[in-house]
Amino acid sequence: MALTGLQIYKLLPGSSKNAEVKKHANCKECGFPTCLAFAMKLAQKQVELAQCPYVEEEAKSQLEESAAPPIRLITLTAHGRKLEVGHETVMFRHDKTFYHQPGLFVKVKDTQADAVDIAKAVNNYWVDYVGMCLALDGLAIEADGGDFAATVATIAPLAASPDAGGGHLILLTEDPTLAEAGLQAAKNIRPLLYAATPTNWQAMAKLAVQYKVPLVVATPKGSSLDDLANLADQVRAAGVEDIVLDPGVRDSRGSVQVLTQLRRLALKKNERRLGYPTLAFANNDPILAAQHIAKYAGFVLFDQFSPATIYPLLVTRSNIFTDPQKPIQVQPGIYEINNPKPTSPLMVTTNFSITYFAVANEVESSGVPSWLLVADAEGMSVLTAWAAGKFDAERIAKSINSTGIADKLNHKRLIIPGHVAVLMGELEEALPGWDIKVGPREAVDLPNYLKLVANS
Amino acid sequence: MIEIPLEKWTGKVREITLGATAAEGGTRTKTVTVGGETTLPFLEFEGSLPHATAIAIEVQDLPPTEWPTLLTEVWGEAMQNPGTWAKSAEARGADLIFLQFTAHDGLNADHAKKTVRQVLQATGLPLIVFGPGQADLDNDVLVAVAEEAKGERLLLGACEDKNYRTIVATALANGHLVNARSPMDVNLAKQLNILVSDMGLPLDRIIMDPTTGALGYGIEYGYSVMERQRLAALQGDNMLQQPMLVTPGEEAWRTKEARVGADMPTSWGDGVERAINWEVLTTSTLIQAGANIVVLRHPESVKRIKKQEFI
Ligand code: B12
Ligand code: SF4
């Protein structure tokens, strides 16, 4: 349980029964006038316990326990990259934000002839989404009666392309002997080991400790959360600190329910035995994968590698995990696309990332040299900004004038987004001498439009 | 013993029925009821979820000129007439028909009446009817439609703060429902519900429409506004307890990812599959946030959303 300020105060020097410690009470060395004031700050997690040099050892461990995050952060490493999962603090993204995107893994079997090809494709896959490089996290390799260690040994060294984020591994086997062979084959990688079950947990826990890897604790279908908590507790008592939970529920409705329950138990009840991220299987079903992304999985395993499915899933993940308090923005100013000349067309748009990249990508792919003026619309889309008064004639005129774009051109023609055609009249007034042209409504139609403009 | 933490919700989403059978003063062969939830989507362990999300398929008054081919080719000839299109939509699994009027020279009261009559005759499903989205045209079209289909319990939209009066008045006079649309803002949604109900329209005849963006194009804003509206409903805010309608089909098919087809970087994958996934994942994500009615465009998306056991 997280402690209240008063409970914390009872553990600080001011309340100590030990005279040696008690004598420091209210010494202000922590930067606060009293131990109580410091306790209050600690309760709000605004200061570090280490700021008080006199806390007793026993009190320290109690306080640290209470300060530990409700959902443990689990880290995998591979090829110098880290994947961090967990540490979530809210049930809904609007309450604050979701911090760590779930790891997205593609599952292959050691009996699959094309396992290595898929692994290469997964590791090299990335897609550009509003200037961000979205990628998968790696492979989950399942022991299915093939040569598990050899498959792991072949896939493990396949570094991801520099753009991609992949290269991580999850080893799927309940057989401790195979697990150990797999761990040995996954050299220089910190994979996730799946899984400790009610029957094999002792051997699996031993491996996790020995190889210093995080371990999934899995209970079979039909188990209760008590079973899961007890198993996790046993594994922890055996020395494994980095635990991931699989409650064994596979259907979509059931998994939303159980993952919600686990998240609530960790966040609202501070149930330490279940304070870990979860792992969920999506099989071949993108709808299920998207559900796991939105509703509380820490690792999502998907059975198929197909860019037409992976791309929208990666975008789903990116959207759900965007910080709701800050729209993703680009720097306002002049962007030169395809080496524009003084005769090249000039367009204006807003500095909302999604908007900017939608337009910039089209202009670029059109091959037409162009100037793109990005107005400061406080990170809003064209229509949102227009409706909020952040993309009006005055603001556009201001960015034309302040950037000095006119000096780079031998014409005074400005193309505005089709959605704000209504701005035309006002812009003609605000920018005397300029010819205002209304472009297409959607950026997809820009290449054709620009080619027409360029040829006219 | 681990005790599963339950939220003690005090509120309930209103149960609303679209369509009226002959016995109820209309001509529909079936009606569709949405809402009634006493907890968040899928969490039956702490409340009841009496009705699945209803799927509406969009049909337009004229064959659309701006839809990409891979969408128009699945409907083919059926699109030539809104009645045959609606019939085809029913055959492909629609629970509701969403009739969208578009802005064109032939758009007038007569055209609106004729079109809605055709659709009513072609299908027994309840209807949602939307104007082209320009206040004056919407008023003309929706008043004509409301009169022509008196007693059918149509859902009329989009009813926004700038045009709600005329639409609400005609809904009141002719026994219909309204779709109250606000631009992704909890307070604006509540305010519009209040304005509409202050005109005398009972709350069991108002669906709210928080607007939405497609995957990759602002869905996260709509998603969070929907979650907040649903939480407010469950926490007992009487004026936010309306079921929610969203239009993921329209939004998804506007995106580049759904429109461009094959001629793209290999990381974008197969064009058809990508486009359908775009619509499907936009939709399923909004269902997670509490959507009660989703309006879709591609029959394959309808099939996949329906197949989901969660719905
Ligand atoms: C997401 C969203 C929001 C988010 C903001 C996200 C952001 N950072 O901008 C939030 C929830 C905060 C929001 C708030 C509001 N919103 Co809003 N919002 C939307 C929504 C759903 C999507 C907008 C979006 O991101 N589109 C994607 C981007 C890429 O589109 P885009 O910028 O237009 O760019 C495209 C084209 O314009 C074109 N393009 C862009 N630049 C250029 C340049 C040239 C030269 C050319 C040719 C083309 C071109 O290419 C792009 C791709 O095709 C739309 C509805 C919808 N579905 O479209 C409503 C919408 C824009 N919002 C609207 C409104 C009214 C508001 C609010 C005023 C409501 C309110 N009172 O709270 C506020 C204003 C903000 C404020 N006061 O703080 C209205 C605007 C109505 C109108 N036509 O006047 C809309 C249309 C909803 C509606 N139907 O009512 N909104
Ligand atoms: S450092 Fe602060 S908390 Fe520690 S004993 Fe001194 S006043 Fe109390």
Short mmCIF file of N, CA, C and O in Angstrom, two decimals, chain B residues 40-82:
data_model
loop_
_atom_site.label_atom_id
_atom_site.label_comp_id
_atom_site.label_asym_id
_atom_site.label_seq_id
_atom_site.Cartn_x
_atom_site.Cartn_y
_atom_site.Cartn_z
N LEU B 40 -18.29 -0.42 -18.14
CA LEU B 40 -17.52 -0.13 -19.35
C LEU B 40 -17.60 -1.32 -20.30
O LEU B 40 -17.95 -2.43 -19.90
N PRO B 41 -17.25 -1.09 -21.58
CA PRO B 41 -17.36 -2.15 -22.57
C PRO B 41 -16.73 -3.48 -22.10
O PRO B 41 -15.60 -3.48 -21.59
N PHE B 42 -17.47 -4.53 -22.25
CA PHE B 42 -17.01 -5.92 -22.04
C PHE B 42 -16.81 -6.34 -20.59
O PHE B 42 -16.45 -7.48 -20.33
N LEU B 43 -17.00 -5.42 -19.65
CA LEU B 43 -16.70 -5.79 -18.26
C LEU B 43 -17.93 -6.36 -17.55
O LEU B 43 -18.37 -5.86 -16.52
N GLU B 44 -18.46 -7.45 -18.06
CA GLU B 44 -19.68 -8.03 -17.48
C GLU B 44 -19.53 -8.41 -16.02
O GLU B 44 -20.52 -8.57 -15.34
N PHE B 45 -18.31 -8.60 -15.56
CA PHE B 45 -18.18 -9.03 -14.17
C PHE B 45 -18.66 -7.99 -13.18
O PHE B 45 -18.83 -8.28 -12.00
N GLU B 46 -18.87 -6.76 -13.65
CA GLU B 46 -19.36 -5.78 -12.67
C GLU B 46 -20.61 -5.05 -13.11
O GLU B 46 -21.03 -4.09 -12.47
N GLY B 47 -21.21 -5.47 -14.21
CA GLY B 47 -22.42 -4.76 -14.63
C GLY B 47 -23.04 -5.44 -15.82
O GLY B 47 -22.57 -6.50 -16.26
N SER B 48 -24.07 -4.84 -16.36
CA SER B 48 -24.71 -5.50 -17.50
C SER B 48 -24.51 -4.71 -18.78
O SER B 48 -24.37 -3.49 -18.77
N LEU B 49 -24.46 -5.44 -19.86
CA LEU B 49 -24.25 -4.86 -21.19
C LEU B 49 -25.30 -5.50 -22.09
O LEU B 49 -25.00 -6.43 -22.83
N PRO B 50 -26.52 -5.03 -22.00
CA PRO B 50 -27.61 -5.78 -22.61
C PRO B 50 -27.58 -5.83 -24.14
O PRO B 50 -28.13 -6.76 -24.72
N HIS B 51 -26.95 -4.83 -24.80
CA HIS B 51 -27.03 -4.81 -26.26
C HIS B 51 -25.66 -4.71 -26.89
O HIS B 51 -24.83 -3.90 -26.45
N ALA B 52 -25.45 -5.48 -27.94
CA ALA B 52 -24.18 -5.40 -28.66
C ALA B 52 -24.13 -4.09 -29.44
O ALA B 52 -25.15 -3.46 -29.70
N THR B 53 -22.91 -3.70 -29.82
CA THR B 53 -22.75 -2.55 -30.70
C THR B 53 -23.48 -2.83 -32.01
O THR B 53 -23.34 -3.91 -32.58
N ALA B 54 -24.26 -1.88 -32.47
CA ALA B 54 -25.00 -2.07 -33.73
C ALA B 54 -24.17 -1.53 -34.89
O ALA B 54 -23.49 -0.51 -34.76
N ILE B 55 -24.24 -2.26 -36.01
CA ILE B 55 -23.46 -1.85 -37.18
C ILE B 55 -24.38 -1.29 -38.25
O ILE B 55 -25.31 -1.96 -38.71
N ALA B 56 -24.10 -0.05 -38.63
CA ALA B 56 -24.84 0.56 -39.73
C ALA B 56 -23.95 0.55 -40.96
O ALA B 56 -22.74 0.75 -40.85
N ILE B 57 -24.54 0.30 -42.12
CA ILE B 57 -23.77 0.41 -43.36
C ILE B 57 -24.23 1.67 -44.08
O ILE B 57 -25.42 1.96 -44.17
N GLU B 58 -23.24 2.41 -44.59
CA GLU B 58 -23.53 3.68 -45.25
C GLU B 58 -23.94 3.48 -46.70
O GLU B 58 -23.29 2.77 -47.46
N VAL B 59 -25.01 4.15 -47.06
CA VAL B 59 -25.55 4.13 -48.41
C VAL B 59 -25.74 5.60 -48.78
O VAL B 59 -26.16 6.38 -47.94
N GLN B 60 -25.38 5.99 -50.00
CA GLN B 60 -25.55 7.40 -50.34
C GLN B 60 -26.68 7.59 -51.35
O GLN B 60 -27.03 6.67 -52.08
N ASP B 61 -27.18 8.81 -51.39
CA ASP B 61 -28.34 9.06 -52.27
C ASP B 61 -27.97 8.96 -53.75
O ASP B 61 -28.79 8.58 -54.58
N LEU B 62 -26.71 9.30 -54.08
CA LEU B 62 -26.21 9.13 -55.45
C LEU B 62 -24.94 8.30 -55.36
O LEU B 62 -24.28 8.29 -54.34
N PRO B 63 -24.57 7.62 -56.46
CA PRO B 63 -23.32 6.85 -56.41
C PRO B 63 -22.16 7.78 -56.07
O PRO B 63 -22.00 8.81 -56.72
N PRO B 64 -21.38 7.47 -55.07
CA PRO B 64 -20.33 8.38 -54.62
C PRO B 64 -19.26 8.58 -55.68
O PRO B 64 -18.86 7.61 -56.34
N THR B 65 -18.80 9.79 -55.84
CA THR B 65 -17.75 10.06 -56.82
C THR B 65 -16.38 10.07 -56.14
O THR B 65 -15.36 9.98 -56.79
N GLU B 66 -16.38 10.21 -54.82
CA GLU B 66 -15.08 10.36 -54.15
C GLU B 66 -14.61 9.11 -53.43
O GLU B 66 -13.60 9.13 -52.75
N TRP B 67 -15.35 8.03 -53.56
CA TRP B 67 -14.90 6.80 -52.91
C TRP B 67 -13.86 6.11 -53.78
O TRP B 67 -13.98 6.09 -55.00
N PRO B 68 -12.85 5.52 -53.15
CA PRO B 68 -11.85 4.80 -53.96
C PRO B 68 -12.47 3.56 -54.62
O PRO B 68 -13.46 3.01 -54.10
N THR B 69 -11.90 3.15 -55.74
CA THR B 69 -12.48 2.03 -56.48
C THR B 69 -12.62 0.76 -55.68
O THR B 69 -13.59 0.05 -55.83
N LEU B 70 -11.67 0.49 -54.81
CA LEU B 70 -11.77 -0.80 -54.14
C LEU B 70 -12.96 -0.84 -53.20
O LEU B 70 -13.40 -1.89 -52.77
N LEU B 71 -13.51 0.32 -52.93
CA LEU B 71 -14.73 0.38 -52.13
C LEU B 71 -15.96 0.37 -53.04
O LEU B 71 -16.94 -0.33 -52.77
N THR B 72 -15.90 1.12 -54.12
CA THR B 72 -17.07 1.15 -55.01
C THR B 72 -17.24 -0.18 -55.73
O THR B 72 -18.36 -0.61 -55.98
N GLU B 73 -16.12 -0.88 -56.03
CA GLU B 73 -16.30 -2.11 -56.80
C GLU B 73 -16.98 -3.22 -56.00
O GLU B 73 -17.66 -4.04 -56.59
N VAL B 74 -16.88 -3.20 -54.67
CA VAL B 74 -17.59 -4.25 -53.93
C VAL B 74 -19.09 -4.03 -53.93
O VAL B 74 -19.86 -4.98 -53.77
N TRP B 75 -19.52 -2.79 -54.10
CA TRP B 75 -20.96 -2.54 -54.13
C TRP B 75 -21.51 -2.59 -55.55
O TRP B 75 -22.69 -2.88 -55.77
N GLY B 76 -20.65 -2.27 -56.50
CA GLY B 76 -21.00 -2.39 -57.92
C GLY B 76 -22.29 -1.71 -58.31
O GLY B 76 -22.58 -0.58 -57.91
N GLU B 77 -23.09 -2.42 -59.07
CA GLU B 77 -24.34 -1.90 -59.61
C GLU B 77 -25.30 -1.43 -58.51
O GLU B 77 -26.10 -0.51 -58.72
N ALA B 78 -25.22 -2.08 -57.37
CA ALA B 78 -26.17 -1.76 -56.29
C ALA B 78 -26.19 -0.27 -55.96
O ALA B 78 -27.21 0.28 -55.58
N MET B 79 -25.03 0.38 -56.17
CA MET B 79 -24.94 1.80 -55.80
C MET B 79 -25.76 2.72 -56.68
O MET B 79 -25.95 3.89 -56.35
N GLN B 80 -26.20 2.21 -57.82
CA GLN B 80 -26.95 3.04 -58.76
C GLN B 80 -28.28 3.52 -58.17
O GLN B 80 -28.85 4.50 -58.62
N ASN B 81 -28.76 2.78 -57.19
CA ASN B 81 -30.06 3.13 -56.61
C ASN B 81 -29.98 2.90 -55.10
O ASN B 81 -29.61 1.83 -54.65
N PRO B 82 -30.33 3.92 -54.33
CA PRO B 82 -30.18 3.78 -52.87
C PRO B 82 -30.99 2.63 -52.30
O PRO B 82 -30.60 2.03 -51.28
#
